Structures are given as structure tokens and as C-alpha cells.
């Protein structure tokens, strides 16, 4: 909801800053650190590993859609 308000107000730097902070603080420092064991230790077909991969895919999908209007070429590369 805040991103929509920022897009409507042409405050693109706020969107980028919020996504950057989310990726650095929430994802990198916490969530991805927790997922490392699941991704590296579990079998390739295990349910916990697949769940972690699915969650990461959904996060990347959401972040890409959020940033697509201001980072069009980067978003296009992700989709390829």
C-alpha cells in the first residue's frame, strides 16, 4: 500500500530505499541465514527444501513486480 502511494507521488527513491532495506535487513541478515541449512543440507527433492525454494521464488517475484516500473531492464533480465 505504501509503495502505491509512493508511485502515485512519484517518490521512486522511497520505493527503492524500502526494498533495499527489506532485502538487506530482513532477507539477508535474517531469513536467508536461516534458510541456508535447508538449502545446503536437505535432499534435492525434500519437502522442506522445496518449500524454501518456493518461498524465495515468491519473494523474488513480488520484489520484481514492485520494482519493474522503475527498474525495467533489471526486471526484464530477472524474468528471462
Short mmCIF file of N, CA and C in Angstrom, two decimals:
data_model
loop_
_atom_site.label_atom_id
_atom_site.label_comp_id
_atom_site.label_asym_id
_atom_site.label_seq_id
_atom_site.Cartn_x
_atom_site.Cartn_y
_atom_site.Cartn_z
N UNK A 1 0.82 -1.19 0.00
CA UNK A 1 0.00 0.00 0.00
C UNK A 1 0.87 1.26 0.00
N UNK A 2 1.93 1.24 0.80
CA UNK A 2 2.82 2.40 0.83
C UNK A 2 3.51 2.59 -0.51
N UNK A 3 3.86 1.49 -1.16
CA UNK A 3 4.50 1.59 -2.47
C UNK A 3 3.58 2.25 -3.49
N UNK A 4 2.30 1.93 -3.45
CA UNK A 4 1.35 2.57 -4.37
C UNK A 4 1.28 4.07 -4.13
N UNK A 5 1.27 4.46 -2.87
CA UNK A 5 1.25 5.89 -2.54
C UNK A 5 2.52 6.57 -3.06
N UNK A 6 3.65 5.90 -2.87
CA UNK A 6 4.91 6.47 -3.35
C UNK A 6 4.95 6.55 -4.87
N UNK A 7 4.43 5.54 -5.55
CA UNK A 7 4.36 5.60 -7.02
C UNK A 7 3.45 6.75 -7.46
N UNK A 8 2.31 6.89 -6.81
CA UNK A 8 1.38 7.97 -7.17
C UNK A 8 1.99 9.34 -6.95
N UNK A 9 2.85 9.45 -5.95
CA UNK A 9 3.50 10.73 -5.63
C UNK A 9 4.85 10.88 -6.35
N UNK A 10 5.21 9.91 -7.20
CA UNK A 10 6.48 9.91 -7.93
C UNK A 10 7.68 9.96 -6.98
N UNK A 11 7.54 9.29 -5.86
CA UNK A 11 8.62 9.19 -4.87
C UNK A 11 9.35 7.86 -5.05
N UNK A 12 9.98 7.70 -6.20
CA UNK A 12 10.61 6.43 -6.55
C UNK A 12 11.77 6.08 -5.62
N UNK A 13 12.46 7.08 -5.13
CA UNK A 13 13.59 6.80 -4.24
C UNK A 13 13.12 6.14 -2.94
N UNK A 14 11.92 6.46 -2.50
CA UNK A 14 11.40 5.83 -1.28
C UNK A 14 11.10 4.35 -1.51
N UNK A 15 10.60 4.03 -2.68
CA UNK A 15 10.32 2.63 -3.01
C UNK A 15 11.62 1.84 -3.04
N UNK A 16 12.60 2.38 -3.75
CA UNK A 16 13.89 1.71 -3.83
C UNK A 16 14.51 1.54 -2.44
N UNK A 17 14.46 2.58 -1.64
CA UNK A 17 15.05 2.52 -0.30
C UNK A 17 14.34 1.48 0.56
N UNK A 18 13.03 1.41 0.49
CA UNK A 18 12.28 0.43 1.28
C UNK A 18 12.61 -1.00 0.85
N UNK A 19 12.69 -1.23 -0.46
CA UNK A 19 13.02 -2.57 -0.95
C UNK A 19 14.46 -2.92 -0.59
N UNK A 20 15.36 -1.98 -0.72
CA UNK A 20 16.75 -2.21 -0.36
C UNK A 20 16.88 -2.58 1.12
N UNK A 21 16.22 -1.82 1.97
CA UNK A 21 16.27 -2.11 3.41
C UNK A 21 15.66 -3.48 3.72
N UNK A 22 14.56 -3.82 3.05
CA UNK A 22 13.95 -5.13 3.25
C UNK A 22 14.92 -6.24 2.85
N UNK A 23 15.57 -6.08 1.71
CA UNK A 23 16.49 -7.12 1.24
C UNK A 23 17.71 -7.25 2.15
N UNK A 24 18.23 -6.15 2.63
CA UNK A 24 19.44 -6.19 3.46
C UNK A 24 19.12 -6.62 4.88
N UNK A 25 18.13 -6.01 5.49
CA UNK A 25 17.85 -6.26 6.90
C UNK A 25 17.06 -7.55 7.10
N UNK A 26 15.91 -7.64 6.47
CA UNK A 26 15.03 -8.78 6.72
C UNK A 26 15.47 -10.05 6.00
N UNK A 27 15.78 -9.94 4.72
CA UNK A 27 16.14 -11.14 3.98
C UNK A 27 17.56 -11.60 4.26
N UNK A 28 18.52 -10.75 3.98
CA UNK A 28 19.91 -11.17 4.07
C UNK A 28 20.35 -11.45 5.50
N UNK A 29 20.06 -10.56 6.39
CA UNK A 29 20.55 -10.71 7.76
C UNK A 29 19.79 -11.76 8.57
N UNK A 30 18.58 -12.07 8.18
CA UNK A 30 17.80 -12.99 8.99
C UNK A 30 17.31 -14.20 8.19
N UNK A 31 16.40 -13.97 7.26
CA UNK A 31 15.69 -15.07 6.62
C UNK A 31 16.61 -15.98 5.81
N UNK A 32 17.45 -15.40 4.96
CA UNK A 32 18.33 -16.24 4.15
C UNK A 32 19.36 -16.97 5.00
N UNK A 33 19.75 -16.39 6.10
CA UNK A 33 20.67 -17.06 7.01
C UNK A 33 20.03 -18.30 7.61
N UNK A 34 18.74 -18.22 7.91
CA UNK A 34 18.00 -19.36 8.44
C UNK A 34 17.83 -20.44 7.38
N UNK A 35 17.62 -20.03 6.13
CA UNK A 35 17.36 -20.98 5.06
C UNK A 35 18.59 -21.74 4.58
N UNK A 36 19.77 -21.27 4.89
CA UNK A 36 20.99 -21.90 4.38
C UNK A 36 21.03 -23.39 4.69
N UNK A 37 20.69 -23.77 5.90
CA UNK A 37 20.72 -25.19 6.26
C UNK A 37 19.76 -26.00 5.41
N UNK A 38 18.57 -25.48 5.22
CA UNK A 38 17.59 -26.21 4.40
C UNK A 38 18.07 -26.37 2.96
N UNK A 39 18.67 -25.34 2.43
CA UNK A 39 19.06 -25.36 1.03
C UNK A 39 20.32 -26.19 0.78
N UNK A 40 21.24 -26.20 1.73
CA UNK A 40 22.51 -26.90 1.52
C UNK A 40 22.54 -28.31 2.09
N UNK A 41 21.74 -28.58 3.11
CA UNK A 41 21.82 -29.87 3.79
C UNK A 41 20.75 -30.85 3.31
N UNK A 42 19.56 -30.36 3.09
CA UNK A 42 18.44 -31.24 2.72
C UNK A 42 18.62 -31.83 1.32
N UNK A 43 17.97 -32.99 1.12
CA UNK A 43 17.98 -33.63 -0.19
C UNK A 43 17.33 -32.71 -1.23
N UNK A 44 17.67 -32.93 -2.49
CA UNK A 44 17.16 -32.08 -3.57
C UNK A 44 15.64 -32.12 -3.66
N UNK A 45 15.04 -33.24 -3.38
CA UNK A 45 13.59 -33.36 -3.51
C UNK A 45 12.81 -33.25 -2.21
N UNK A 46 13.48 -32.91 -1.12
CA UNK A 46 12.80 -32.88 0.17
C UNK A 46 11.77 -31.75 0.22
N UNK A 47 10.73 -31.98 1.00
CA UNK A 47 9.63 -31.00 1.09
C UNK A 47 10.09 -29.69 1.72
N UNK A 48 10.97 -29.76 2.72
CA UNK A 48 11.41 -28.52 3.37
C UNK A 48 12.28 -27.68 2.43
N UNK A 49 13.12 -28.36 1.64
CA UNK A 49 13.94 -27.61 0.68
C UNK A 49 13.08 -27.00 -0.41
N UNK A 50 12.12 -27.75 -0.91
CA UNK A 50 11.23 -27.23 -1.96
C UNK A 50 10.39 -26.07 -1.42
N UNK A 51 9.97 -26.15 -0.17
CA UNK A 51 9.21 -25.05 0.44
C UNK A 51 10.06 -23.79 0.53
N UNK A 52 11.31 -23.95 0.91
CA UNK A 52 12.21 -22.79 0.99
C UNK A 52 12.44 -22.18 -0.39
N UNK A 53 12.63 -23.02 -1.39
CA UNK A 53 12.81 -22.52 -2.75
C UNK A 53 11.56 -21.81 -3.25
N UNK A 54 10.41 -22.36 -2.94
CA UNK A 54 9.15 -21.73 -3.36
C UNK A 54 8.97 -20.38 -2.69
N UNK A 55 9.29 -20.30 -1.42
CA UNK A 55 9.17 -19.02 -0.71
C UNK A 55 10.12 -17.99 -1.29
N UNK A 56 11.35 -18.41 -1.60
CA UNK A 56 12.31 -17.48 -2.21
C UNK A 56 11.83 -17.02 -3.59
N UNK A 57 11.26 -17.93 -4.36
CA UNK A 57 10.74 -17.56 -5.67
C UNK A 57 9.61 -16.54 -5.54
N UNK A 58 8.71 -16.76 -4.60
CA UNK A 58 7.60 -15.82 -4.42
C UNK A 58 8.08 -14.45 -3.96
N UNK A 59 9.11 -14.42 -3.11
CA UNK A 59 9.66 -13.13 -2.69
C UNK A 59 10.31 -12.41 -3.87
N UNK A 60 11.08 -13.14 -4.67
CA UNK A 60 11.71 -12.53 -5.84
C UNK A 60 10.66 -12.03 -6.82
N UNK A 61 9.61 -12.81 -7.01
CA UNK A 61 8.52 -12.41 -7.90
C UNK A 61 7.88 -11.11 -7.42
N UNK A 62 7.59 -11.02 -6.15
CA UNK A 62 6.97 -9.82 -5.60
C UNK A 62 7.87 -8.60 -5.68
N UNK A 63 9.14 -8.78 -5.35
CA UNK A 63 10.08 -7.67 -5.42
C UNK A 63 10.26 -7.21 -6.86
N UNK A 64 10.34 -8.15 -7.78
CA UNK A 64 10.49 -7.81 -9.19
C UNK A 64 9.29 -7.03 -9.70
N UNK A 65 8.10 -7.48 -9.37
CA UNK A 65 6.90 -6.76 -9.79
C UNK A 65 6.84 -5.36 -9.18
N UNK A 66 7.28 -5.24 -7.95
CA UNK A 66 7.26 -3.94 -7.28
C UNK A 66 8.24 -2.96 -7.93
N UNK A 67 9.39 -3.46 -8.34
CA UNK A 67 10.42 -2.59 -8.90
C UNK A 67 10.36 -2.45 -10.42
N UNK A 68 9.56 -3.24 -11.09
CA UNK A 68 9.52 -3.22 -12.56
C UNK A 68 9.28 -1.84 -13.16
N UNK A 69 8.40 -1.01 -12.62
CA UNK A 69 8.20 0.31 -13.24
C UNK A 69 9.42 1.22 -13.17
N UNK A 70 10.30 1.03 -12.21
CA UNK A 70 11.45 1.93 -12.09
C UNK A 70 12.77 1.25 -12.47
N UNK A 71 12.80 -0.07 -12.48
CA UNK A 71 13.98 -0.82 -12.90
C UNK A 71 13.57 -1.80 -14.00
N UNK A 72 13.12 -1.26 -15.11
CA UNK A 72 12.53 -2.08 -16.17
C UNK A 72 13.51 -3.09 -16.75
N UNK A 73 14.72 -2.67 -17.04
CA UNK A 73 15.68 -3.58 -17.67
C UNK A 73 16.13 -4.67 -16.70
N UNK A 74 16.33 -4.31 -15.46
CA UNK A 74 16.71 -5.30 -14.46
C UNK A 74 15.59 -6.32 -14.26
N UNK A 75 14.37 -5.84 -14.19
CA UNK A 75 13.22 -6.73 -14.03
C UNK A 75 13.08 -7.65 -15.23
N UNK A 76 13.32 -7.13 -16.41
CA UNK A 76 13.25 -7.95 -17.62
C UNK A 76 14.30 -9.05 -17.60
N UNK A 77 15.49 -8.74 -17.13
CA UNK A 77 16.54 -9.76 -17.03
C UNK A 77 16.15 -10.85 -16.04
N UNK A 78 15.52 -10.48 -14.96
CA UNK A 78 15.08 -11.48 -13.98
C UNK A 78 14.05 -12.41 -14.59
N UNK A 79 13.13 -11.87 -15.38
CA UNK A 79 12.07 -12.68 -15.98
C UNK A 79 12.61 -13.64 -17.03
N UNK A 80 13.73 -13.30 -17.62
CA UNK A 80 14.31 -14.19 -18.65
C UNK A 80 14.96 -15.34 -17.96
#
